[in-house]
Every structure is written in C-alpha cells, then in structure tokens.
Amino acid sequence: MEAQQIISRFCPKSSLAPSIPMVKQPFSLNFPHLHSLSSYPFLQSQNLGAPTGALHAISVVDKEVYSSSWRIWCSKSSSSTAEPEEDRKLRAQVTVRRKKLAVFVSGGGSNFRSIHEASKRGSLHGDVTVLVTNKRECGGAQYARNNGIPVILFPIAKDEPEGLSPSDLVDTLRKFEVDFVLLAGYLKLIPVELIRAYERSIFNIHPSLLPAFGGKGYYGMKVQKAVIASGARFSGPTIHFVDEHYDTGRILAQRVVPVLANDTAEELAARVLNEEHQLYVEVVEALCEERVVWREDGVPLIQSKENPNEFR
C-alpha cells in the first residue's frame, strides 16, 4: 500500500482500479546518492506490491545499485489479465549513469585514444575526465590537452617537481568523481593508497598472455622480444585488475594472437597492439555498463551484452 501511494504521487492520473485503461507513458524518478536499496525499501520488490496488471515497476537485478537515475513506466492494462509478452515489454528500465574514467599513460597513449574515441562516438557509456602521466610532454598528454582533458602529473620526481603525492592523487581523482582507473602504458608502480581507495576499480593492459612474460621489467618491446626468444606459438594482450605488484592482479580478459615463424618483435608488437585497442574498448564498455561479475571463487567474468547468462 505504501508503494502504491508513492507511485500514485508521480502518476496522479493513473488508477489502480483494473477496469480503467491508461496509455503507457514514461517518466523519470531521480534518487540522488542511491547506493543501496536498503535505504529505499519500496524499491526492493520487483512489483512493488501492486495488483497484477495494474502497475509495471522496476526490476532489480543487483543488490548494489550505482546508478542515480531510474526510469519507470507507469502503465495500466486494459484488462486485469495482461499477456505475458506485453508484461515483458512494459518492464521498467534502469538507466545507468555515464561512468567517469581516469586514464594513466607514460607514452603515446594509443589505447587512451581508442577509449576516448569510442566515448566520443557513443559506443562507450563513459567519459575520460582526467589524464594522469609521469611525463608531461608525452604523446598521450599532448592528445589530452588538445581534446580539453585535464592533465595531472604523478608522481613527484626530479624532472617532475610538480607531481602529486599519493594522497593528493587520491584526493584529486575523488574530486573528479572518477569511477574507474585505466592504465594504458603507464610504467610506474601504482601506490597502495590508490589501490585501497579504488579497490576492484583499477585496470591495466599488458602486451602478453599473463601470467607469462609479466612482472617488473617486462614492458614494451622487451615483452615481444622475450616471447619470440621463448619459442611461444601464441601471445596477445591481457587486461587485469591492478594490485600492489606488477601484473599479478586477477585476469579479466585476453585475446590470442599467433606468433609467426619469421616474426620480428616489431611485427608481433604491431599485431598485439591492434588487438589491444579493440579489447580495451570492449572491456571498458562492459565496465561502464556494469557487466563485470565475480564468480564464487573470486574470478571476474564479463557478461555478454546480448545474453546475460553467457560469460567470457
């Protein structure tokens, strides 16, 4: 009854009486700072306790809800026995807010550019709001400035005295309201302060199939030279969660690239990089759409966009 009274305030023309038809009309309810359904008990039920056929409300999937904007359909069936297919079409939709991304680079930032371009063309439900670099004149930083993206320096160094301390970095990212941190060719170890502040929200892309050819000292062309020298038949990029060590966090996604018999390190690196650009965008799309889930044993999986019951 409480839920019906709340909904009726936003749909004053609707009636819960089953004999009065009503044309379906969308409207939006905004709940600021909606972090947990426990604060809004009337949202915990899928049907809000309304009579069958009278009201089609939101369907809650996750225990934790991070979006601040909900779209609810207020509808009234012409009959109290609505068709199941019609019920499915009238289900409420959850509008996930756009995520805010911080990208870390040390070089040209080609993966950063791919992510930013995907955001601009609309395939990515998120925006790069800040770039972090340890080299103010690197290609990634120049690209950010040319596109109006703020650039901050980290860490403090002899050649970068204006760099931030770890605690200042965390405070700055929070001021930008960053949801996810994306490392894209950033060569410095991430401070523990940032890892603790953004638990399960920092990601890195590595140019080999981890756990092979990873760790301190394995970056850039050094990785591909080691792959070829080992005789490995396959390589490819890995995207993983970031922990306190180099390349040891949980693996989220990989893409296999064959190592050809006469490959040079440069040729292999070019093929792997091409896959990096595609894979990173796909993973960030999943992050922004909240399609990353955790298996009971702690392994992260990505839900298929087309079929939520399939994972990769």
Coordinates of C-alpha atoms in Angstrom, one line a residue:
M1 CA 0.0 0.0 0.0
E2 CA 2.9 2.4 0.8
A3 CA 4.4 1.7 -2.6
Q4 CA 1.1 2.3 -4.3
Q5 CA 0.8 5.7 -2.6
I6 CA 4.3 6.7 -3.6
I7 CA 3.8 5.7 -7.2
S8 CA 0.4 7.4 -7.3
R9 CA 2.0 10.7 -6.4
F10 CA 4.1 10.5 -9.5
C11 CA 1.3 9.2 -11.7
P12 CA -1.7 11.2 -10.4
K13 CA -3.8 10.4 -13.4
S14 CA -3.4 6.6 -13.1
S15 CA -5.9 4.4 -11.2
L16 CA -5.2 1.1 -9.5
A17 CA -8.8 0.0 -10.4
P18 CA -8.4 -2.7 -13.1
S19 CA -11.3 -1.5 -15.2
I20 CA -9.9 1.8 -16.2
P21 CA -7.5 1.7 -19.2
M22 CA -4.5 4.0 -19.4
V23 CA -2.0 4.8 -22.1
K24 CA 1.6 3.9 -21.3
Q25 CA 3.7 7.0 -20.6
P26 CA 7.4 7.1 -19.4
F27 CA 8.6 9.4 -16.7
S28 CA 11.8 9.6 -14.7
L29 CA 12.4 9.4 -10.9
N30 CA 15.8 10.6 -9.7
F31 CA 17.1 9.3 -6.4
P32 CA 20.3 11.2 -5.5
H33 CA 23.1 9.2 -3.9
L34 CA 21.2 5.9 -4.3
H35 CA 23.9 3.4 -3.3
S36 CA 21.8 0.7 -1.6
L37 CA 18.3 -0.5 -1.9
S38 CA 18.1 -0.9 1.9
S39 CA 17.6 2.9 2.0
Y40 CA 14.5 2.6 -0.2
P41 CA 12.6 -0.5 0.9
F42 CA 9.8 0.2 -1.6
L43 CA 12.2 -0.5 -4.4
Q44 CA 13.3 -3.9 -3.2
S45 CA 10.3 -5.7 -4.6
Q46 CA 10.0 -6.3 -8.4
N47 CA 6.3 -5.5 -8.4
L48 CA 6.2 -3.0 -5.5
G49 CA 3.2 -4.9 -4.1
A50 CA 0.9 -3.6 -6.8
P51 CA -2.1 -5.7 -8.1
T52 CA -1.3 -7.8 -11.2
G53 CA -1.9 -6.0 -14.4
A54 CA -2.1 -2.6 -12.7
L55 CA 1.5 -1.5 -12.4
H56 CA 4.8 -2.5 -14.0
A57 CA 7.7 -1.2 -12.0
I58 CA 11.4 -1.6 -11.9
S59 CA 13.1 -5.0 -11.9
V60 CA 16.1 -5.0 -9.6
V61 CA 19.0 -7.2 -10.7
D62 CA 21.9 -6.4 -8.3
K63 CA 21.9 -5.9 -4.6
E64 CA 24.0 -2.8 -5.0
V65 CA 22.7 -0.1 -7.4
Y66 CA 25.2 2.5 -8.5
S67 CA 23.1 4.5 -11.0
S68 CA 21.4 7.7 -9.8
S69 CA 18.7 7.8 -12.5
W70 CA 15.8 5.4 -12.7
R71 CA 13.2 5.3 -15.5
I72 CA 9.8 3.7 -14.5
W73 CA 6.9 3.0 -16.8
C74 CA 3.5 3.8 -15.2
S75 CA 1.0 1.8 -17.2
K76 CA -2.5 0.4 -16.9
S77 CA -3.6 -2.6 -18.8
S78 CA -7.0 -2.5 -20.5
S79 CA -7.6 -5.9 -18.8
S80 CA -6.6 -7.3 -15.5
T81 CA -5.1 -10.3 -17.3
A82 CA -2.3 -8.8 -19.4
E83 CA -0.5 -11.0 -21.9
P84 CA 3.0 -12.2 -20.6
E85 CA 4.7 -10.8 -23.7
E86 CA 3.1 -7.4 -23.0
D87 CA 4.2 -7.6 -19.4
R88 CA 7.8 -8.1 -20.6
K89 CA 7.6 -5.1 -22.9
L90 CA 6.3 -2.9 -20.1
R91 CA 9.0 -3.8 -17.6
A92 CA 10.8 -0.8 -16.1
Q93 CA 14.2 0.2 -17.4
V94 CA 17.2 1.1 -15.4
T95 CA 19.2 4.0 -16.8
V96 CA 22.9 3.6 -15.8
R97 CA 24.7 6.9 -15.4
R98 CA 27.7 7.5 -17.5
K99 CA 30.9 6.5 -15.8
K100 CA 33.9 8.8 -15.2
L101 CA 37.3 7.5 -16.3
A102 CA 40.8 8.4 -15.4
V103 CA 43.5 7.1 -17.8
F104 CA 47.2 6.8 -16.9
V105 CA 49.8 7.0 -19.6
S106 CA 53.6 7.3 -20.0
G107 CA 53.9 7.4 -23.8
G108 CA 52.0 7.9 -26.9
G109 CA 48.7 6.7 -25.4
S110 CA 47.3 4.8 -28.4
N111 CA 45.0 2.8 -26.1
F112 CA 43.9 6.0 -24.4
R113 CA 43.0 7.4 -27.8
S114 CA 41.0 4.4 -28.7
I115 CA 39.0 4.6 -25.5
H116 CA 38.4 8.4 -25.9
E117 CA 37.3 8.0 -29.5
A118 CA 34.9 5.2 -28.5
S119 CA 33.4 7.6 -25.9
K120 CA 33.0 10.4 -28.5
R121 CA 31.3 8.2 -31.0
G122 CA 28.8 6.9 -28.4
S123 CA 29.8 3.2 -28.2
L124 CA 31.2 3.7 -24.7
H125 CA 28.9 4.8 -21.8
G126 CA 31.6 6.8 -20.1
D127 CA 33.9 9.8 -20.4
V128 CA 37.6 10.3 -19.9
T129 CA 37.5 13.1 -17.3
V130 CA 41.2 13.3 -16.4
L131 CA 44.6 12.0 -17.7
V132 CA 47.4 11.1 -15.3
T133 CA 51.0 10.9 -16.5
N134 CA 54.6 10.9 -15.3
K135 CA 55.8 12.6 -18.5
R136 CA 54.1 16.0 -19.2
E137 CA 55.3 16.1 -22.8
C138 CA 54.4 12.5 -23.8
G139 CA 52.1 11.9 -26.8
G140 CA 49.2 10.9 -24.6
A141 CA 49.4 14.1 -22.5
Q142 CA 49.5 16.2 -25.7
Y143 CA 46.5 14.5 -27.1
A144 CA 44.6 15.1 -23.8
R145 CA 45.3 18.8 -23.9
N146 CA 44.3 19.0 -27.5
N147 CA 40.9 17.5 -26.5
G148 CA 40.3 19.6 -23.4
I149 CA 41.0 16.8 -21.0
P150 CA 42.8 17.9 -17.8
V151 CA 46.3 16.5 -17.3
I152 CA 47.9 15.9 -13.8
L153 CA 51.4 14.8 -13.0
F154 CA 52.2 11.8 -10.8
P155 CA 54.5 11.0 -9.1
I156 CA 56.8 13.7 -7.8
A157 CA 60.3 13.3 -9.4
K158 CA 63.4 15.3 -10.0
D159 CA 62.2 16.0 -13.6
E160 CA 58.6 16.5 -12.5
P161 CA 58.7 18.5 -9.2
E162 CA 55.0 19.5 -9.8
G163 CA 53.9 15.9 -9.5
L164 CA 51.4 14.9 -6.8
S165 CA 51.9 12.8 -3.8
P166 CA 49.9 9.5 -3.5
S167 CA 47.4 11.0 -1.1
D168 CA 47.0 14.1 -3.2
L169 CA 46.4 11.9 -6.2
V170 CA 43.6 10.1 -4.5
D171 CA 42.0 13.3 -3.4
T172 CA 42.3 14.7 -6.9
L173 CA 40.6 11.7 -8.5
R174 CA 37.8 11.8 -6.0
K175 CA 37.2 15.5 -6.8
F176 CA 36.9 14.4 -10.5
E177 CA 34.4 11.7 -9.2
V178 CA 36.3 9.0 -11.0
D179 CA 34.7 5.6 -11.2
F180 CA 37.4 3.6 -12.9
V181 CA 41.2 4.0 -13.3
L182 CA 42.6 2.7 -16.6
L183 CA 46.3 2.1 -17.0
A184 CA 47.3 2.4 -20.7
G185 CA 51.1 2.2 -21.0
Y186 CA 51.8 3.7 -17.5
L187 CA 55.2 2.5 -16.4
K188 CA 55.2 3.4 -12.7
L189 CA 54.0 1.2 -9.9
I190 CA 50.6 2.2 -8.6
P191 CA 50.7 3.4 -5.0
V192 CA 49.0 1.3 -2.3
E193 CA 46.9 4.4 -1.3
L194 CA 45.3 4.4 -4.7
I195 CA 44.7 0.7 -4.8
R196 CA 42.9 0.8 -1.5
A197 CA 40.9 3.8 -2.4
Y198 CA 39.8 2.2 -5.7
E199 CA 39.5 -1.4 -4.8
R200 CA 38.5 -3.6 -7.8
S201 CA 38.3 -0.4 -9.9
I202 CA 41.9 -0.2 -11.4
F203 CA 42.8 -2.0 -14.6
N204 CA 45.9 -2.5 -16.7
I205 CA 46.6 -3.8 -20.2
H206 CA 49.7 -5.9 -20.7
P207 CA 51.0 -7.0 -24.2
S208 CA 51.4 -10.7 -23.4
L209 CA 49.2 -13.6 -22.2
L210 CA 49.7 -13.3 -18.4
P211 CA 51.0 -14.8 -16.3
A212 CA 53.6 -15.4 -19.0
F213 CA 56.1 -12.6 -19.7
G214 CA 54.9 -10.3 -17.0
G215 CA 56.3 -8.6 -13.9
K216 CA 58.9 -5.8 -13.3
G217 CA 60.9 -5.0 -16.4
Y218 CA 58.5 -6.6 -18.9
Y219 CA 57.1 -3.8 -20.9
G220 CA 57.0 -2.5 -24.4
M221 CA 59.3 -4.2 -27.0
K222 CA 61.0 -6.2 -24.2
V223 CA 57.9 -8.3 -23.9
Q224 CA 57.7 -9.2 -27.6
K225 CA 61.5 -10.0 -27.8
A226 CA 61.1 -12.4 -24.8
V227 CA 58.0 -14.0 -26.4
I228 CA 59.9 -14.7 -29.7
A229 CA 63.0 -15.9 -28.0
S230 CA 61.0 -18.4 -25.9
G231 CA 59.5 -20.1 -29.0
A232 CA 56.0 -19.5 -27.8
R233 CA 53.4 -20.0 -30.6
F234 CA 50.9 -17.6 -29.2
S235 CA 50.8 -14.2 -27.5
G236 CA 48.3 -11.4 -27.1
P237 CA 47.0 -8.7 -24.7
T238 CA 45.7 -9.2 -21.2
I239 CA 43.6 -6.9 -19.2
H240 CA 43.7 -7.4 -15.4
F241 CA 42.8 -5.9 -12.1
V242 CA 45.7 -4.0 -10.5
D243 CA 47.1 -5.0 -7.1
E244 CA 50.2 -3.9 -5.3
H245 CA 52.6 -5.7 -7.6
Y246 CA 53.4 -5.7 -11.3
D247 CA 51.0 -7.7 -13.5
T248 CA 49.7 -10.1 -10.7
G249 CA 46.1 -9.0 -10.4
R250 CA 43.1 -11.1 -11.4
I251 CA 42.8 -11.5 -15.2
L252 CA 39.6 -10.1 -16.7
A253 CA 40.1 -10.6 -20.5
Q254 CA 42.6 -11.8 -23.0
R255 CA 42.9 -12.0 -26.8
V256 CA 45.1 -14.6 -28.5
V257 CA 47.5 -13.6 -31.3
P258 CA 49.6 -16.1 -33.2
V259 CA 53.4 -15.8 -33.2
L260 CA 54.5 -16.4 -36.8
A261 CA 57.7 -18.3 -37.6
N262 CA 59.5 -15.3 -39.0
D263 CA 58.1 -12.6 -36.8
T264 CA 60.2 -9.8 -35.6
A265 CA 59.5 -8.2 -32.3
E266 CA 58.2 -5.1 -34.1
E267 CA 55.8 -7.1 -36.3
L268 CA 54.4 -9.1 -33.4
A269 CA 54.1 -5.9 -31.3
A270 CA 52.0 -4.3 -34.0
R271 CA 49.6 -7.2 -34.2
V272 CA 49.2 -7.4 -30.5
L273 CA 48.7 -3.6 -30.2
N274 CA 45.9 -3.8 -32.8
E275 CA 44.1 -6.3 -30.6
E276 CA 44.8 -4.2 -27.5
H277 CA 42.8 -1.3 -29.0
Q278 CA 39.8 -3.4 -29.6
L279 CA 39.9 -5.5 -26.4
Y280 CA 40.4 -2.5 -24.1
V281 CA 37.4 -0.7 -25.6
E282 CA 35.2 -3.8 -25.2
V283 CA 36.2 -4.3 -21.6
V284 CA 35.6 -0.6 -20.7
E285 CA 32.2 -0.8 -22.4
A286 CA 31.4 -3.7 -20.1
L287 CA 32.7 -1.8 -17.0
C288 CA 30.6 1.2 -17.9
E289 CA 27.5 -1.0 -18.4
E290 CA 28.2 -2.8 -15.1
R291 CA 28.6 -6.2 -16.8
V292 CA 31.6 -7.4 -14.8
V293 CA 30.6 -10.0 -12.2
W294 CA 32.5 -12.2 -9.8
R295 CA 32.4 -16.0 -9.6
E296 CA 32.3 -17.5 -6.2
D297 CA 35.9 -18.4 -6.3
G298 CA 36.9 -14.8 -6.9
V299 CA 37.4 -15.0 -10.7
P300 CA 36.0 -11.9 -12.6
L301 CA 33.8 -12.6 -15.6
I302 CA 32.2 -10.4 -18.3
Q303 CA 28.5 -10.8 -19.0
S304 CA 27.6 -11.0 -22.7
K305 CA 25.6 -7.9 -23.7
E306 CA 23.3 -9.9 -25.9
N307 CA 22.8 -12.7 -23.4
P308 CA 23.4 -12.0 -19.6
N309 CA 23.5 -15.8 -19.0
E310 CA 26.7 -16.1 -21.1
F311 CA 30.1 -15.1 -19.9
R312 CA 33.6 -14.6 -21.2

